mmCIF file of N, CA and C in Angstrom:
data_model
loop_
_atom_site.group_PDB
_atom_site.id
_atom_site.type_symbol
_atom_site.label_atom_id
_atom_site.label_comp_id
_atom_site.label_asym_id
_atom_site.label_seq_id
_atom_site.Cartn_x
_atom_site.Cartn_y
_atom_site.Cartn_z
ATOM 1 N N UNK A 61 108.662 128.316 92.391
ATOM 2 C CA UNK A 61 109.995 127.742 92.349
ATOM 3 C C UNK A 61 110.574 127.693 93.761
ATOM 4 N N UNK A 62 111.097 126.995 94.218
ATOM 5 C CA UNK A 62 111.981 126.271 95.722
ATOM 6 C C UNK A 62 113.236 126.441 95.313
ATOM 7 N N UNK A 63 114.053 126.712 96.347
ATOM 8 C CA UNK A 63 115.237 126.881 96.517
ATOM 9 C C UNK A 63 115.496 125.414 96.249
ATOM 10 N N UNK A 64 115.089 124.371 96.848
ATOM 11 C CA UNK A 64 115.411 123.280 97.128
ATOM 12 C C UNK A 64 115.526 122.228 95.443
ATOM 13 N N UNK A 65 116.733 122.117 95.238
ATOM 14 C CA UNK A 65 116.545 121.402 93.612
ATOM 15 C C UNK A 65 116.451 120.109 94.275
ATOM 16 N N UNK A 66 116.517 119.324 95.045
ATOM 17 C CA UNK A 66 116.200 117.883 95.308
ATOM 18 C C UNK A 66 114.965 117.327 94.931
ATOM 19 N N UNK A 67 114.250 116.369 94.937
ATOM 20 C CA UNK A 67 113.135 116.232 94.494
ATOM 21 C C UNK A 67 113.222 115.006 95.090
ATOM 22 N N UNK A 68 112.136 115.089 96.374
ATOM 23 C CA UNK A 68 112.266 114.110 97.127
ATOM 24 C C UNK A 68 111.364 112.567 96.741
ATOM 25 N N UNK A 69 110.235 113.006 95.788
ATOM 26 C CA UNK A 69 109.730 112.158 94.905
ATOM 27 C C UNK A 69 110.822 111.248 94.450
ATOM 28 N N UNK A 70 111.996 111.571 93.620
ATOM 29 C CA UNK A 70 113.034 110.937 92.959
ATOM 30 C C UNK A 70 113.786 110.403 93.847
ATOM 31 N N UNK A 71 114.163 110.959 94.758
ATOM 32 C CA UNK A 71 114.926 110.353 95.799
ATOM 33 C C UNK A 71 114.289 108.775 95.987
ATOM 34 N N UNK A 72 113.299 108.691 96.211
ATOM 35 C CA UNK A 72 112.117 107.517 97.089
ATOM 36 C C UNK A 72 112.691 106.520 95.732
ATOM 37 N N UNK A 73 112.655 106.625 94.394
ATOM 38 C CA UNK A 73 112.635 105.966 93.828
ATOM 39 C C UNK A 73 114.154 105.492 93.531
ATOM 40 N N UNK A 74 115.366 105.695 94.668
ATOM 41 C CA UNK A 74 116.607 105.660 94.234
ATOM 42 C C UNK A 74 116.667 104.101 94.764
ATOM 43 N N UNK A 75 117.575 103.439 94.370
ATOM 44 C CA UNK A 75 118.212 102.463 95.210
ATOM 45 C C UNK A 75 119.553 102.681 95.382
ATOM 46 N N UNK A 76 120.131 101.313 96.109
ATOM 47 C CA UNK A 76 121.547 101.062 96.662
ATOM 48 C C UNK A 76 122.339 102.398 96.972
ATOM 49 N N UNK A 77 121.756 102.279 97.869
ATOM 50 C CA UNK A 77 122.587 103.827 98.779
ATOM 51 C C UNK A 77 122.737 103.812 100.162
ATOM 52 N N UNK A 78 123.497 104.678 100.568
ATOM 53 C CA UNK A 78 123.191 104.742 102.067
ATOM 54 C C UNK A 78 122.687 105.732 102.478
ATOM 55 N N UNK A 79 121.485 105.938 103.585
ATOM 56 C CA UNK A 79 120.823 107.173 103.912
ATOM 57 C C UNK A 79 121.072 107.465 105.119
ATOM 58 N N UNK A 80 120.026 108.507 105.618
ATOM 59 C CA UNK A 80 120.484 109.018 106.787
ATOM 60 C C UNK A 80 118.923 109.375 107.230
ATOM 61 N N UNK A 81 118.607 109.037 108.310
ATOM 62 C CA UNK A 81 117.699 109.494 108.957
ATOM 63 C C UNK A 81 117.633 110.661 110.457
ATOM 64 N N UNK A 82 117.170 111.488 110.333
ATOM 65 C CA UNK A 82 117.613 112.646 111.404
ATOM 66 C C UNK A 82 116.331 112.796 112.549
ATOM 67 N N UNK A 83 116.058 112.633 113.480
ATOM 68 C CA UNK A 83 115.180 112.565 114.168
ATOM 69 C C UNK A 83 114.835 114.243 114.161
ATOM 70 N N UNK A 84 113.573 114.615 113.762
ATOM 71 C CA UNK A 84 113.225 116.212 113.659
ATOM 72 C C UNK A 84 112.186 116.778 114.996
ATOM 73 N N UNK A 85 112.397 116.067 116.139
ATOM 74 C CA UNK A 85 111.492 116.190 117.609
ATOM 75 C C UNK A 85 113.006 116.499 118.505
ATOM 76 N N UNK A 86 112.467 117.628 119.355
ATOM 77 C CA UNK A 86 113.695 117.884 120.275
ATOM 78 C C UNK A 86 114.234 116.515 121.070
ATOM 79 N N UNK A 87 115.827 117.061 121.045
ATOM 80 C CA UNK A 87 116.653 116.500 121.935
ATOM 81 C C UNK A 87 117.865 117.187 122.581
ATOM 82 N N UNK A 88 118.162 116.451 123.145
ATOM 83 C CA UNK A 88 119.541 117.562 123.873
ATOM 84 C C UNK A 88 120.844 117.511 122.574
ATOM 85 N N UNK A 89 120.872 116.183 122.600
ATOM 86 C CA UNK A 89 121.568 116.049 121.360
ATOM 87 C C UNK A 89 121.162 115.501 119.635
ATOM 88 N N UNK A 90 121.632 115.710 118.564
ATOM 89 C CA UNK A 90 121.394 114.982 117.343
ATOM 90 C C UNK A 90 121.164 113.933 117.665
ATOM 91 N N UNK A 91 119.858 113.226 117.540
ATOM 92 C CA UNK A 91 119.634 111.613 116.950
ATOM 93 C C UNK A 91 119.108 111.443 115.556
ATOM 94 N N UNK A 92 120.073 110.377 115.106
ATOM 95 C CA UNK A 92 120.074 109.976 113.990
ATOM 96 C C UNK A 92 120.091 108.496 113.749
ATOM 97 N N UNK A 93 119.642 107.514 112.409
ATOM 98 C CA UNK A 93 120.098 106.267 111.903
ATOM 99 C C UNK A 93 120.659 106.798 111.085
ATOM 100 N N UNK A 94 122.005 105.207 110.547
ATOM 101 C CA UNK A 94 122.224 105.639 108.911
ATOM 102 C C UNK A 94 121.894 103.885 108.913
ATOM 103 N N UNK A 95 121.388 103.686 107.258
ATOM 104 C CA UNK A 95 121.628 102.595 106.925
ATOM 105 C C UNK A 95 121.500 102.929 105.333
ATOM 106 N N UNK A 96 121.544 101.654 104.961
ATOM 107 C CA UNK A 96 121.410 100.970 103.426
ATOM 108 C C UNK A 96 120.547 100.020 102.709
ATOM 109 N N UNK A 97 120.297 100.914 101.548
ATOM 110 C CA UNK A 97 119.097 99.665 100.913
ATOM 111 C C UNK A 97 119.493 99.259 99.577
ATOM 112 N N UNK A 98 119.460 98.106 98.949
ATOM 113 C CA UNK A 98 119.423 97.972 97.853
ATOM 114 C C UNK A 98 118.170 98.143 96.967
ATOM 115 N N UNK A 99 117.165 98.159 97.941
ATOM 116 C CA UNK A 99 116.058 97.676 97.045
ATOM 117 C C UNK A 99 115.653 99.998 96.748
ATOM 118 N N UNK A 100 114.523 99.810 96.189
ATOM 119 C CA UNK A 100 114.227 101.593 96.428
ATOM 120 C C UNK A 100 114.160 102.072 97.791
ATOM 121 N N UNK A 101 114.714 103.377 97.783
ATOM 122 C CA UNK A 101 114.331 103.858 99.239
ATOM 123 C C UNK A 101 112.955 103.707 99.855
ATOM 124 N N UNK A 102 111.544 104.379 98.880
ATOM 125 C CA UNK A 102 110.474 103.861 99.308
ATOM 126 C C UNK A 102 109.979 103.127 100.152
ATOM 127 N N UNK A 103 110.180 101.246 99.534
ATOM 128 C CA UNK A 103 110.269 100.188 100.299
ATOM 129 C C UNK A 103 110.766 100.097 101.465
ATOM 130 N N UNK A 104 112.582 100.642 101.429
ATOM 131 C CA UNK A 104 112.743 100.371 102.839
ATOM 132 C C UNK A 104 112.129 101.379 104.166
ATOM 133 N N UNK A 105 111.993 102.614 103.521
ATOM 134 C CA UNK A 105 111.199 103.162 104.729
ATOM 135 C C UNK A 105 109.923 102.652 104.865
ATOM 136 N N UNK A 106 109.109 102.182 104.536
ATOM 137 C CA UNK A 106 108.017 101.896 104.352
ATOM 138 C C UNK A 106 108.052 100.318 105.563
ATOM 139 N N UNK A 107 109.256 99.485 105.334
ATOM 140 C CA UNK A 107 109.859 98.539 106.687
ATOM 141 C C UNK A 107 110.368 99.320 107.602
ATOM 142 N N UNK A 108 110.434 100.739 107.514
ATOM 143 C CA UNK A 108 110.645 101.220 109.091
ATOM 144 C C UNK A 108 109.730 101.788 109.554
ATOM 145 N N UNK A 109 108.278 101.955 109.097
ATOM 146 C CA UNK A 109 107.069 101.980 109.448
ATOM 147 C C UNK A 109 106.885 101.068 109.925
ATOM 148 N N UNK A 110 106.974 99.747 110.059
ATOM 149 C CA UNK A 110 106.746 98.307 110.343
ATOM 150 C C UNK A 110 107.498 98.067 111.519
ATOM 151 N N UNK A 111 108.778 98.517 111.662
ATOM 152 C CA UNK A 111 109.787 97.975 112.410
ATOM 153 C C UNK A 111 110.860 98.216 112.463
ATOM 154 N N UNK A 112 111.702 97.916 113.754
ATOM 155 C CA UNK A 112 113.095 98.207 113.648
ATOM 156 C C UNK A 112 113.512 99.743 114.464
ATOM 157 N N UNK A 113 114.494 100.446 114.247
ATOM 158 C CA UNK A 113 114.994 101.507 115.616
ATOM 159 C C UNK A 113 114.161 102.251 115.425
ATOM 160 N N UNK A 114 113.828 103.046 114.570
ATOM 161 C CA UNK A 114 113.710 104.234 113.936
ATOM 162 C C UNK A 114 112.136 104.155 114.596
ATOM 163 N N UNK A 115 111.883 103.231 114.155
ATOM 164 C CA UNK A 115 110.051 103.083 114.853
ATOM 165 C C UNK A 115 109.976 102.681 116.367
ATOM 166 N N UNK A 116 110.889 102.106 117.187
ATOM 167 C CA UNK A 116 111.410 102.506 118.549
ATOM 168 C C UNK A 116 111.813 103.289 119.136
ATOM 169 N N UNK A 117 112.276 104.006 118.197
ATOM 170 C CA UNK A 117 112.708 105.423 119.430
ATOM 171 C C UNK A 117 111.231 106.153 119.264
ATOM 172 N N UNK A 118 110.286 106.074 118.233
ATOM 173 C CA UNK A 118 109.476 107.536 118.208
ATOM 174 C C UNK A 118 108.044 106.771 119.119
ATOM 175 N N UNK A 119 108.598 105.355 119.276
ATOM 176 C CA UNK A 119 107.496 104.974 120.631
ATOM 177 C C UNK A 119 107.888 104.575 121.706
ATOM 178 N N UNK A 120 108.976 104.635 122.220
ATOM 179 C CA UNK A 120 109.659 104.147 123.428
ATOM 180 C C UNK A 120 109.799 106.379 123.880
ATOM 181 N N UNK A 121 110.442 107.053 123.222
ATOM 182 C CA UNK A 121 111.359 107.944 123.312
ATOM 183 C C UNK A 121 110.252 109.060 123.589
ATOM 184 N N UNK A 122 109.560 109.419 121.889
ATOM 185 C CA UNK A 122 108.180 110.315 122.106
ATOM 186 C C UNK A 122 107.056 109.476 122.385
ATOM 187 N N UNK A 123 106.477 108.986 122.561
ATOM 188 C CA UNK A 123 105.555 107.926 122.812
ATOM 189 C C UNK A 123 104.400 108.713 121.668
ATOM 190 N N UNK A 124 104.890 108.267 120.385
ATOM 191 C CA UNK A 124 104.336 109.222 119.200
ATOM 192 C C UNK A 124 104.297 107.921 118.533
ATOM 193 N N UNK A 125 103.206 108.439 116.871
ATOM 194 C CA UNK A 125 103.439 107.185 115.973
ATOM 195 C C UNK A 125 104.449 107.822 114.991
ATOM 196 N N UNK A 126 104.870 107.232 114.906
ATOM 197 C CA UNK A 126 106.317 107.167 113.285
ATOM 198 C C UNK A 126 104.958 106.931 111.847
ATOM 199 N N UNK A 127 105.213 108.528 111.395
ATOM 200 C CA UNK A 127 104.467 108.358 110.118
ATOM 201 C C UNK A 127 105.454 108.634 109.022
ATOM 202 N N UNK A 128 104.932 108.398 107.871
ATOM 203 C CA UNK A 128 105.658 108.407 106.349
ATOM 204 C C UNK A 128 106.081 109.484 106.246
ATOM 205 N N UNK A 129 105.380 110.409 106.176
ATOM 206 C CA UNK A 129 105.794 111.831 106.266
ATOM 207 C C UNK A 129 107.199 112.355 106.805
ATOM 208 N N UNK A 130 106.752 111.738 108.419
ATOM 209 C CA UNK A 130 107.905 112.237 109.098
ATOM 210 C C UNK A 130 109.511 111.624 108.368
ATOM 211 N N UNK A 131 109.319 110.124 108.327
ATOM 212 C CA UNK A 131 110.229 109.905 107.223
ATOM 213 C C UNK A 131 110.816 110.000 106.078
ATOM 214 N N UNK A 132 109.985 110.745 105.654
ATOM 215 C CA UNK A 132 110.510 110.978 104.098
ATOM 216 C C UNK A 132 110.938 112.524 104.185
ATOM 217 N N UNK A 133 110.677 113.251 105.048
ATOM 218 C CA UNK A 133 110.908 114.791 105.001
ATOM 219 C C UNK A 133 112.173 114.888 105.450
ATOM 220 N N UNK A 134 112.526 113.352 106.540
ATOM 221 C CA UNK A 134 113.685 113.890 107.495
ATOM 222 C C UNK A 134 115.027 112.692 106.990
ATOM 223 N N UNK A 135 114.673 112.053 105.759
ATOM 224 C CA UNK A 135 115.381 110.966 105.289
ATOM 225 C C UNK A 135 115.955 111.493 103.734
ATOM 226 N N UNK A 136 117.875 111.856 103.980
ATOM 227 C CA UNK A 136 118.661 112.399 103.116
ATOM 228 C C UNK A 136 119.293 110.756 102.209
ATOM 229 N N UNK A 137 119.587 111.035 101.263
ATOM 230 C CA UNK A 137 120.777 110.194 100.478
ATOM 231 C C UNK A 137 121.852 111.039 101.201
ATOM 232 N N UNK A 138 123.063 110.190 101.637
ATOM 233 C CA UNK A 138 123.982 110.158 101.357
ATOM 234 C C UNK A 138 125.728 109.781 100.792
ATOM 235 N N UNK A 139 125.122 108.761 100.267
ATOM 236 C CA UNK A 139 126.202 107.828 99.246
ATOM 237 C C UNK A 139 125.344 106.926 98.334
ATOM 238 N N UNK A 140 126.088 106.620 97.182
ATOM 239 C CA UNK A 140 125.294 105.365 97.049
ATOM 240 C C UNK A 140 126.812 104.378 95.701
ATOM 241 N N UNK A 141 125.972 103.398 96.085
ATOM 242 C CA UNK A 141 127.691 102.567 95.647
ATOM 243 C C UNK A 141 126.266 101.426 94.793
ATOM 244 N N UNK A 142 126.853 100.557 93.851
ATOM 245 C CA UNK A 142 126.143 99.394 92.559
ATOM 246 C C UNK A 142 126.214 98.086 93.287
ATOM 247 N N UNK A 143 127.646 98.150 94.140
ATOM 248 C CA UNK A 143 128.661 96.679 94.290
ATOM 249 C C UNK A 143 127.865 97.097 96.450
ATOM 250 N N UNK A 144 127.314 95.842 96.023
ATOM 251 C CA UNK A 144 126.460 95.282 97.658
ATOM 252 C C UNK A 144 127.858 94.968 98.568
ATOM 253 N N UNK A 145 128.580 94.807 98.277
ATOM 254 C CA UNK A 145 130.337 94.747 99.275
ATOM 255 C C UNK A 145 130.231 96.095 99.497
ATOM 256 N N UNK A 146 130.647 96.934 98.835
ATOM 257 C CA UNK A 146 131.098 98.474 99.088
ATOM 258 C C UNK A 146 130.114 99.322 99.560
ATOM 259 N N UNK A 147 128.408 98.888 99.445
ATOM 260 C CA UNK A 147 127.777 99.570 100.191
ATOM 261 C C UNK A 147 127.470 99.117 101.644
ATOM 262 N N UNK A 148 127.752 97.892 101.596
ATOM 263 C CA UNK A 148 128.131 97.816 103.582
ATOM 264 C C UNK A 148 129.205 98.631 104.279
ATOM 265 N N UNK A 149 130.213 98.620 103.417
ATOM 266 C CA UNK A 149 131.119 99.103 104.154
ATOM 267 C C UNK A 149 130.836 100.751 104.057
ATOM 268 N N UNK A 150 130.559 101.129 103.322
ATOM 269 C CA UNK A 150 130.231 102.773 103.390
ATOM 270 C C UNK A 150 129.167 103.015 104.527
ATOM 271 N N UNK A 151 128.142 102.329 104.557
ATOM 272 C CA UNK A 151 127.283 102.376 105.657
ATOM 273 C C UNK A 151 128.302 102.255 107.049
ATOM 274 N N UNK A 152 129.016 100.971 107.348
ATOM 275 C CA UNK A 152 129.759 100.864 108.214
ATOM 276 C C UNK A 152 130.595 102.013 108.449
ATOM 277 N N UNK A 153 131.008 102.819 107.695
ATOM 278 C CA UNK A 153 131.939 103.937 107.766
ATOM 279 C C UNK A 153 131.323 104.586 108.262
ATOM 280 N N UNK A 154 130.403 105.128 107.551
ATOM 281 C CA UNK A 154 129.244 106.477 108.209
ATOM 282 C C UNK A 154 128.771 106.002 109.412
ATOM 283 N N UNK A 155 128.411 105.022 109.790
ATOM 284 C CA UNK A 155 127.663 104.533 111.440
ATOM 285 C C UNK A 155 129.032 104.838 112.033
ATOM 286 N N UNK A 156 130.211 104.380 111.684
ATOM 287 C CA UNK A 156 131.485 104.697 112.975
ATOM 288 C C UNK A 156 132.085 106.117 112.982
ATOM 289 N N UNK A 157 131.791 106.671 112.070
ATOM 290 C CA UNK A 157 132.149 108.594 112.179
ATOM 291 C C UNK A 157 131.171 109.237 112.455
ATOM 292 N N UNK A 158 129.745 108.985 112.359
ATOM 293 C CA UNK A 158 128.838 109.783 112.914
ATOM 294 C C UNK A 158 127.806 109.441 113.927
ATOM 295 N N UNK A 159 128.424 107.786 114.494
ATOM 296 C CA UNK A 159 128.022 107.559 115.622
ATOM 297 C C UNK A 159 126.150 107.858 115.680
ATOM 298 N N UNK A 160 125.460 107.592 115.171
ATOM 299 C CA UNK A 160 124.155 107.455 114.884
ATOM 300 C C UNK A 160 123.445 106.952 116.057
ATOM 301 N N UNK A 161 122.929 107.365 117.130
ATOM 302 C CA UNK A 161 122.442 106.627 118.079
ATOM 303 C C UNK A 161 121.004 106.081 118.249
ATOM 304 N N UNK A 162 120.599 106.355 116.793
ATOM 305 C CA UNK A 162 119.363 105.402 116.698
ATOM 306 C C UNK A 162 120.183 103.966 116.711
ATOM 307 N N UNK A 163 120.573 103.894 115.598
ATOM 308 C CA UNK A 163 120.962 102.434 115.594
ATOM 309 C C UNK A 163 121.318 101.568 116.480
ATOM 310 N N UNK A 164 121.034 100.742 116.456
ATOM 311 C CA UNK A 164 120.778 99.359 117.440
ATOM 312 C C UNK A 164 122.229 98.465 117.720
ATOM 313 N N UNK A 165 122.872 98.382 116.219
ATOM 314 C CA UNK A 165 124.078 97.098 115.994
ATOM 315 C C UNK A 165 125.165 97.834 115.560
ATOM 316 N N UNK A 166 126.055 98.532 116.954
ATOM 317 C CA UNK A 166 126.767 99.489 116.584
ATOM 318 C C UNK A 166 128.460 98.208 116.715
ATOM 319 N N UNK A 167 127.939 97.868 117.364
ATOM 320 C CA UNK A 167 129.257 96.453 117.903
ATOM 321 C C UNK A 167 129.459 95.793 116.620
ATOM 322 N N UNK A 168 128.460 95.801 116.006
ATOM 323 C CA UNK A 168 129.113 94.807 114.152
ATOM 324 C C UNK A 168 130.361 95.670 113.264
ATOM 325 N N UNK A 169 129.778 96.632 113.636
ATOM 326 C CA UNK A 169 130.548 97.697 112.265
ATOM 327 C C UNK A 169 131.783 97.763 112.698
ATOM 328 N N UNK A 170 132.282 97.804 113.690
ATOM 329 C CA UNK A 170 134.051 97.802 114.106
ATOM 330 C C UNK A 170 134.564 96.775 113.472
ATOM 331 N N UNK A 171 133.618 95.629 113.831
ATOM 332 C CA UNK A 171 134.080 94.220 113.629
ATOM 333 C C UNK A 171 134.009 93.718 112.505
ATOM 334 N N UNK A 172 133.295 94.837 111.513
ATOM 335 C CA UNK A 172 133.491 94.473 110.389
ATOM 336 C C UNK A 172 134.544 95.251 109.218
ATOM 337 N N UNK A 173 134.396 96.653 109.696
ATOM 338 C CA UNK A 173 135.521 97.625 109.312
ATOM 339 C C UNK A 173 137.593 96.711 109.873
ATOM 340 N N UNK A 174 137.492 96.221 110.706
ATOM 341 C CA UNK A 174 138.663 96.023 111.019
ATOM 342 C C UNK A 174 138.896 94.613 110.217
ATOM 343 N N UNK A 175 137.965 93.751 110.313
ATOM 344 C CA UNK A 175 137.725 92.706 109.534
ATOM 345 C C UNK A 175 138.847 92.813 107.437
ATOM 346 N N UNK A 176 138.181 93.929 107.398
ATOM 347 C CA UNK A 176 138.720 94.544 106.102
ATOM 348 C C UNK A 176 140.095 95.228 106.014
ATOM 349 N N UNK A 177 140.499 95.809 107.410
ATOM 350 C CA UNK A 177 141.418 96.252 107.902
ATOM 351 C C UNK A 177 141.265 98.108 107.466
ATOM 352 N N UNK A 178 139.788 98.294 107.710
ATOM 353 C CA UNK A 178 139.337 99.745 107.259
ATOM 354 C C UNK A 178 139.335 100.603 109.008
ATOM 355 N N UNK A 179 139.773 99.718 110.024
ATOM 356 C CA UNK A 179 139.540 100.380 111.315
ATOM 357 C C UNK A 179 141.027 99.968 112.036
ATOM 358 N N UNK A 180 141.821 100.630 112.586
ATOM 359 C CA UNK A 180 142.767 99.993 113.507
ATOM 360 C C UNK A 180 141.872 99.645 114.761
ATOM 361 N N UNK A 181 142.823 98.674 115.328
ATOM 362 C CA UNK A 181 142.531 98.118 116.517
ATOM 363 C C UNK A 181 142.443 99.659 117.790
ATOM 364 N N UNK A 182 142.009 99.387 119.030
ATOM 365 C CA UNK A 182 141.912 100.447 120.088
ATOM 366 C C UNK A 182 143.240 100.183 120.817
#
């Protein structure tokens, strides 16, 4: 028996959520992505094996390969919303409060949070 009641098997098979990816190789500071999938989590990590930040930083950064493993051990749920409107914007929320510096398209999410009028102006 594990302390741990999650069951990361089940997780893989969740959709429409937003996750969080935590980079688990030293740094000075936390690096992290967050994003969102509608489709199962599975799938979309399985496109960040393929491509995109998450598989750039661990070959630009560690000059390492990005395996499944590493993704799925270090990849949490943390929201998940039905309505494809409300899970952008929750993603957008979480990328602008926790500042995620994997991510690539940090300039959209202001512009889309204020858009809604979910961000004041600077």
């Amino acid at each position: 028996m594990t302390n741990n009641r999650t069951n990361k098997k089940d997780d893989l098979q969740q959709s429409s959520l937003v996750y969080k990816f935590k980079c688990p190789l030293p740094h000075s500071k936390v690096e992290q992505y967050i994003g969102h999938t509608r489709t199962k989590l599975s799938r979309r990590l399985t496109m960040h094996l393929q491509s995109g930040s998450i598989l750039q930083h661990f070959e630009s950064i560690h000059h390492q390969k990005l395996t499944r493993e590493i993704l799925t051990s270090n990849t949490t749920i943390i929201d998940r919303d039905n309505d494809p409107f409300r899970l952008k914007i929750k993603e957008a929320l979480y990328i602008q409060n926790l500042f995620p510096t994997i991510n690539k398209q940090f300039d959209t999410f202001p512009t889309l949070l204020r858009l809604f009028g979910l961000l004041n102006d600077f």
